[in-house]
GROMACS .gro file of N, CA and C in nm:
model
  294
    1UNK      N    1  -3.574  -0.250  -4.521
    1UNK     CA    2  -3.570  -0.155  -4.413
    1UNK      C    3  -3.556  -0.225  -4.278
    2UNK      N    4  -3.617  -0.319  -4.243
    2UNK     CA    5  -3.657  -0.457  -4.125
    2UNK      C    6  -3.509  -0.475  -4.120
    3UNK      N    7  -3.450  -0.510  -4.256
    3UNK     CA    8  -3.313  -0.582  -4.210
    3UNK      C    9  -3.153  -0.495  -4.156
    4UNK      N   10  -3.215  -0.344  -4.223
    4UNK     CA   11  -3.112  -0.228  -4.223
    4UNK      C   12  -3.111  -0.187  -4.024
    5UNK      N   13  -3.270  -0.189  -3.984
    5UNK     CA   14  -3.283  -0.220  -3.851
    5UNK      C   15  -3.207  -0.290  -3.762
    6UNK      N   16  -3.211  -0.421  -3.797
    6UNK     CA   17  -3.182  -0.549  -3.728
    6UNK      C   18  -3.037  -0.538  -3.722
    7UNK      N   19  -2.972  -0.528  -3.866
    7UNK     CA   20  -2.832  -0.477  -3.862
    7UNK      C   21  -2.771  -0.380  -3.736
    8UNK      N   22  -2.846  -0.255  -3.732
    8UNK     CA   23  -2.818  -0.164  -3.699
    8UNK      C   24  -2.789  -0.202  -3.528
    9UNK      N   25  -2.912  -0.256  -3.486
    9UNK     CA   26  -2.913  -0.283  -3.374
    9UNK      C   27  -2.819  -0.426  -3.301
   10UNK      N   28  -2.792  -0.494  -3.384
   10UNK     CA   29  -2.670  -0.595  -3.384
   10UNK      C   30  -2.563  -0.490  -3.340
   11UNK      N   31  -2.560  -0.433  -3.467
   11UNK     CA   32  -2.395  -0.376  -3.444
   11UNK      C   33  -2.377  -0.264  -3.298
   12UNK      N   34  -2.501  -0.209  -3.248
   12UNK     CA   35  -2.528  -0.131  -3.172
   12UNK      C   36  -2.429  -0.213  -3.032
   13UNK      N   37  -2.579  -0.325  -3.056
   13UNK     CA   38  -2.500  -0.442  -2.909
   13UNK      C   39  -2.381  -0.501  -2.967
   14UNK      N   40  -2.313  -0.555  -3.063
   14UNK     CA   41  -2.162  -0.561  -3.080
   14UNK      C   42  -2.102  -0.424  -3.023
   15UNK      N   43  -2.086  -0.334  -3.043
   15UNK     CA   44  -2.068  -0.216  -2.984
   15UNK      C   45  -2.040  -0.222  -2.823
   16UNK      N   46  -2.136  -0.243  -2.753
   16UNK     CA   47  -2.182  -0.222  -2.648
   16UNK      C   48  -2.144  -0.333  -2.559
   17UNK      N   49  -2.092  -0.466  -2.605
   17UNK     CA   50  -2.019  -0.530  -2.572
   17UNK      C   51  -1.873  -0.514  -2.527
   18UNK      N   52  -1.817  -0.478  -2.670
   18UNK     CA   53  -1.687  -0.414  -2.683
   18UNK      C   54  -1.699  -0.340  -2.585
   19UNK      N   55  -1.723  -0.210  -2.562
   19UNK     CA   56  -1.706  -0.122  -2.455
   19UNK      C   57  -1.711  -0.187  -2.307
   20UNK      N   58  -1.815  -0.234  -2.282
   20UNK     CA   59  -1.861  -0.345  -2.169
   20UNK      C   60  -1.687  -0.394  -2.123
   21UNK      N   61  -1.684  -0.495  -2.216
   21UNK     CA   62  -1.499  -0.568  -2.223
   21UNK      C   63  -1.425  -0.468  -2.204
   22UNK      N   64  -1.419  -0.362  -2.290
   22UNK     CA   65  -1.313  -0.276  -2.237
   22UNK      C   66  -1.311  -0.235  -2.106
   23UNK      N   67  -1.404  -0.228  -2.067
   23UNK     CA   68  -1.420  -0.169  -1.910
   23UNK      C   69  -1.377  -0.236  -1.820
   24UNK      N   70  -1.416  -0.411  -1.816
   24UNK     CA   71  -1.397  -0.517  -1.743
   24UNK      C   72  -1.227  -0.528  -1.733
   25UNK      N   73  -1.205  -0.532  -1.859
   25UNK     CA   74  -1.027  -0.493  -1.862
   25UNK      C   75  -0.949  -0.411  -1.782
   26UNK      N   76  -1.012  -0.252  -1.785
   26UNK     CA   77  -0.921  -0.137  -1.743
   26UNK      C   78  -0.955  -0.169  -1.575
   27UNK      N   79  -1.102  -0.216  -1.532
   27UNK     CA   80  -1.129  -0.229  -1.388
   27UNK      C   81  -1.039  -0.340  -1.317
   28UNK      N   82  -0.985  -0.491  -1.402
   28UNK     CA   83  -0.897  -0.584  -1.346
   28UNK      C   84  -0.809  -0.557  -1.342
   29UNK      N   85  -0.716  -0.437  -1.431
   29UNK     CA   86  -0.563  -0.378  -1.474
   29UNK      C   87  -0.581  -0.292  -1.318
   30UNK      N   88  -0.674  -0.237  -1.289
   30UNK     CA   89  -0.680  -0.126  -1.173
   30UNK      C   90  -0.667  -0.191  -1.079
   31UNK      N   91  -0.719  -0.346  -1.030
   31UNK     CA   92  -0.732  -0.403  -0.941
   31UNK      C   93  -0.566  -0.447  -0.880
   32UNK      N   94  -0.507  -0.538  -1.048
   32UNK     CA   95  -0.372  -0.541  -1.023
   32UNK      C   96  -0.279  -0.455  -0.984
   33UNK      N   97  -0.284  -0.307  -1.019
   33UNK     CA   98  -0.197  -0.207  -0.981
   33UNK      C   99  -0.182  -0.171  -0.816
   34UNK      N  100  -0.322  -0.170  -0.782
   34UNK     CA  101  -0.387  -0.147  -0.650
   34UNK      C  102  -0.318  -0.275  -0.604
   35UNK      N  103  -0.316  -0.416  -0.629
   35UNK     CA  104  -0.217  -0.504  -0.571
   35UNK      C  105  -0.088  -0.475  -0.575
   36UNK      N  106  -0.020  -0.474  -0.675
   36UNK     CA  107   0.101  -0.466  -0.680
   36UNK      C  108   0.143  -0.304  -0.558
   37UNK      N  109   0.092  -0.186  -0.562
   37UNK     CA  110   0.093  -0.118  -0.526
   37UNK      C  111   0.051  -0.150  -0.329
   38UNK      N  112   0.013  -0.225  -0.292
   38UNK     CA  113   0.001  -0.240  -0.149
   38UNK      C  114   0.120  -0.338  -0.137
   39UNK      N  115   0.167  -0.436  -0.202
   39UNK     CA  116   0.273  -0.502  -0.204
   39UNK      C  117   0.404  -0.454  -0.159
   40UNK      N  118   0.404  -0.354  -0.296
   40UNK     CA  119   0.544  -0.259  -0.230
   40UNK      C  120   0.540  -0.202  -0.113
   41UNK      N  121   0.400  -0.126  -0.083
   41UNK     CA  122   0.405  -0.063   0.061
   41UNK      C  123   0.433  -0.186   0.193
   42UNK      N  124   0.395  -0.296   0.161
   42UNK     CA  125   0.365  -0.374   0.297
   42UNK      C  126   0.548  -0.449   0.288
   43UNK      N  127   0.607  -0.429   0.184
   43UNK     CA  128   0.732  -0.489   0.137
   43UNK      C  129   0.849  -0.356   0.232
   44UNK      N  130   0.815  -0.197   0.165
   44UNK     CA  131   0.911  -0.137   0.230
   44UNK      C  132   0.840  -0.146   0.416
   45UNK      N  133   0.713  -0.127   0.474
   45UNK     CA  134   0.697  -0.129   0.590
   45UNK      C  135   0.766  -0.263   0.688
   46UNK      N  136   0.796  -0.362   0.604
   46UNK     CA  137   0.866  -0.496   0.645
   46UNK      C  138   1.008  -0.457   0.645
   47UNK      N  139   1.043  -0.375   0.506
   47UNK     CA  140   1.223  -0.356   0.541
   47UNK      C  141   1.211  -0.305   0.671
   48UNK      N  142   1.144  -0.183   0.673
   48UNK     CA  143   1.152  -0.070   0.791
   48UNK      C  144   1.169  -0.092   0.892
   49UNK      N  145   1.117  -0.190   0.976
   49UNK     CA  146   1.065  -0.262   1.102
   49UNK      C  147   1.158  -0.375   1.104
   50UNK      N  148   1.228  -0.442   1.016
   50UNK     CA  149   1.327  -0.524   1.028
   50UNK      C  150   1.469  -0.447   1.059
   51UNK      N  151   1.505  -0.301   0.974
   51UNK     CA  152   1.580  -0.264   1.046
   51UNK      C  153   1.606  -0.161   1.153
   52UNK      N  154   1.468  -0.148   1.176
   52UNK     CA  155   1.489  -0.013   1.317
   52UNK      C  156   1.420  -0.175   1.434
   53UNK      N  157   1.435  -0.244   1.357
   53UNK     CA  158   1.508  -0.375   1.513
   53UNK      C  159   1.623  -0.431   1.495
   54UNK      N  160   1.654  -0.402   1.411
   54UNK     CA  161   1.817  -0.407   1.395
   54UNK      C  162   1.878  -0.327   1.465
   55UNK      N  163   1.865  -0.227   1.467
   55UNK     CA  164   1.902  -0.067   1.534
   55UNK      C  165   1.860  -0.086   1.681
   56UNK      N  166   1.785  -0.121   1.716
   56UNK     CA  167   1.723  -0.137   1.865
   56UNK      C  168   1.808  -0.258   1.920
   57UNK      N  169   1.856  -0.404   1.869
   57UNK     CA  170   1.899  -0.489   1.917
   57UNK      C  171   2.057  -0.477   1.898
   58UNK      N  172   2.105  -0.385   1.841
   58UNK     CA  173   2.249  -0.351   1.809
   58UNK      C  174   2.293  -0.312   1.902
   59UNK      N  175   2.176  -0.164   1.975
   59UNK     CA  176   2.189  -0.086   2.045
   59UNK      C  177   2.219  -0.127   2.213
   60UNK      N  178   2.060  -0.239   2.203
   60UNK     CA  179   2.063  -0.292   2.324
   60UNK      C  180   2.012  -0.442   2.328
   61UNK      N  181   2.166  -0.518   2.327
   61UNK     CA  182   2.170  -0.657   2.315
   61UNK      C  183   2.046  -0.695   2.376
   62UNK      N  184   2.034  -0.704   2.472
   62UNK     CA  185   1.912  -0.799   2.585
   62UNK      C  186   1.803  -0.776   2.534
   63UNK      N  187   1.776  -0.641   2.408
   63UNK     CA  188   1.597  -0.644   2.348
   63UNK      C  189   1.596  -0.787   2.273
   64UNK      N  190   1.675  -0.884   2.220
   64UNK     CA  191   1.680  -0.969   2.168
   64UNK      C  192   1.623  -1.105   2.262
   65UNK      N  193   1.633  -1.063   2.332
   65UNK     CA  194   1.578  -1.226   2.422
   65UNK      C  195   1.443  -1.133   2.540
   66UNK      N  196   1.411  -1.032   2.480
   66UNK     CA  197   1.227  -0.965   2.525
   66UNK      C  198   1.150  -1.007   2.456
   67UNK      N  199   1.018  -1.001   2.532
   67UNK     CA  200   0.877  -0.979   2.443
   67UNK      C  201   0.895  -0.887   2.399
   68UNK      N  202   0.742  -0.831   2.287
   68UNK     CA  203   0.702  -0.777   2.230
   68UNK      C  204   0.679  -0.676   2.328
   69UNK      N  205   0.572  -0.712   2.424
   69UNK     CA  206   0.551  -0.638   2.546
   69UNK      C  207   0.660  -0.577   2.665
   70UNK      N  208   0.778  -0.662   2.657
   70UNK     CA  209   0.869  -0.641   2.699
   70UNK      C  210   1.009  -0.509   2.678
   71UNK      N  211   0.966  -0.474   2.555
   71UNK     CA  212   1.082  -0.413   2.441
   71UNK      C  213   0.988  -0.266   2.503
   72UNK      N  214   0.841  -0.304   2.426
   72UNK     CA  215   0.753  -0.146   2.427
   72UNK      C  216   0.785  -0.038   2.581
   73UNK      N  217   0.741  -0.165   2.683
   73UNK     CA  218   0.725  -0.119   2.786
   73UNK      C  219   0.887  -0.036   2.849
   74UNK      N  220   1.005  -0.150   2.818
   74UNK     CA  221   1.188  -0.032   2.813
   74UNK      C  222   1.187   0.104   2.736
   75UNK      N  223   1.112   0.040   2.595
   75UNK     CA  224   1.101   0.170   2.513
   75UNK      C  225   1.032   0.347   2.584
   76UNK      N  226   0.910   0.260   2.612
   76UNK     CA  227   0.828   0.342   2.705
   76UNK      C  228   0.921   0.427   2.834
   77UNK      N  229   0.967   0.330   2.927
   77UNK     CA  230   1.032   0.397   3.031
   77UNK      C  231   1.198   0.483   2.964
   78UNK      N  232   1.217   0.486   2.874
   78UNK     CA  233   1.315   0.541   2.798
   78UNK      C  234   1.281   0.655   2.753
   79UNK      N  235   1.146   0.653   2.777
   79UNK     CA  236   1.109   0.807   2.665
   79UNK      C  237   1.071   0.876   2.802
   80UNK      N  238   1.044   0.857   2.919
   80UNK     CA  239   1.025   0.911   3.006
   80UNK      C  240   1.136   0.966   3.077
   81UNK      N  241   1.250   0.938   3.036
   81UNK     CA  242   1.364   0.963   3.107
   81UNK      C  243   1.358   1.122   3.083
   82UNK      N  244   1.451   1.220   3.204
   82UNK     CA  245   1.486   1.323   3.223
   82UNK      C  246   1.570   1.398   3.022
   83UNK      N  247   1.494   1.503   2.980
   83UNK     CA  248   1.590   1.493   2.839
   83UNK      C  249   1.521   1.408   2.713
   84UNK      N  250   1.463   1.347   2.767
   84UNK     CA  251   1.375   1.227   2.659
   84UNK      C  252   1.298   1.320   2.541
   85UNK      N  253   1.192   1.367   2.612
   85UNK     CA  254   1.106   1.453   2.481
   85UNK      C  255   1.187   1.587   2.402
   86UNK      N  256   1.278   1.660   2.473
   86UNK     CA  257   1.366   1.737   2.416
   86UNK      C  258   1.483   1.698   2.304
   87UNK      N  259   1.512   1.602   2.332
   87UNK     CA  260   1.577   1.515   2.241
   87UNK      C  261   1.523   1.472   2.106
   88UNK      N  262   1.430   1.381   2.123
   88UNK     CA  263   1.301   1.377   2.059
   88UNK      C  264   1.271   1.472   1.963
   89UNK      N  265   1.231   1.613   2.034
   89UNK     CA  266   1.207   1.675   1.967
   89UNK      C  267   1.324   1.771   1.871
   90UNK      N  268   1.476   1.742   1.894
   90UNK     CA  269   1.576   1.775   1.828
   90UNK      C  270   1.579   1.716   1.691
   91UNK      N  271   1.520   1.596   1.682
   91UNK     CA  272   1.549   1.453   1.570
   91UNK      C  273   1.471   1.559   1.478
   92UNK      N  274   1.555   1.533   1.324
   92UNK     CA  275   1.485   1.588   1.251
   92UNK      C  276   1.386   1.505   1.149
   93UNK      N  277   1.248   1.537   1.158
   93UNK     CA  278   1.168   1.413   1.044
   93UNK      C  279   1.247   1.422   0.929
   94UNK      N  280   1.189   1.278   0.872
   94UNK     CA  281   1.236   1.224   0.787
   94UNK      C  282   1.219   1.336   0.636
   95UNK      N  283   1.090   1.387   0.623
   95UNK     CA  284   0.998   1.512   0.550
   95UNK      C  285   1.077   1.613   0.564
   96UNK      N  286   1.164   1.646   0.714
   96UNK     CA  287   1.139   1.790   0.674
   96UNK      C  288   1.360   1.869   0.628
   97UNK      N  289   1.376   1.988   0.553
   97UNK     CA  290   1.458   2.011   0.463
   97UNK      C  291   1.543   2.058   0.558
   98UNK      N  292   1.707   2.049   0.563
   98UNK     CA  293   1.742   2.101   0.651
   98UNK      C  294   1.789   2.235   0.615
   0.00000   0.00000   0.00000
């Protein structure tokens, strides 16, 4: 009976291991996805920004030899122009159906 016990409770914690491992598994598989998955995002936000400065320096040669601070602040006085926010607000988002 002692040994039908002892058995029992072995196989209990073999058991309980297994599951344990399984878990450790599905939580590192989650971890990788969650990597791979910020990857792509930080991969297309890099295309994005590489070419709407493409688009900006096409547009207007001299943003190419600005600062950072330099570009924002043209950008800035550009959106202030007479027509600026009406315009603006003509552009259709990217979201919405025409």
């Amino acid at each position: 009976m002692h040994k039908d016990h002892t058995a029992q409770a072995k196989q209990k914690k073999d058991e309980r291991e297994e599951v344990l491992k399984e878990i450790r598994q599905l939580e590192n598989r989650q971890k990788i996805l969650e990597n791979k998955q910020r990857n792509e995002e930080r991969k297309a936000r890099t295309r994005r920004l590489i070419e709407r400065g493409a688009v900006l320096e096409g547009i207007f040669p001299l943003a190419a030899d600005l600062s950072g601070v330099e570009v924002k602040a043209f950008l800035i006085a550009l959106s202030h122009l007479p027509g600026a926010a009406e315009l603006a607000e003509k552009i259709p988002k990217s979201g919405d159906k025409p």
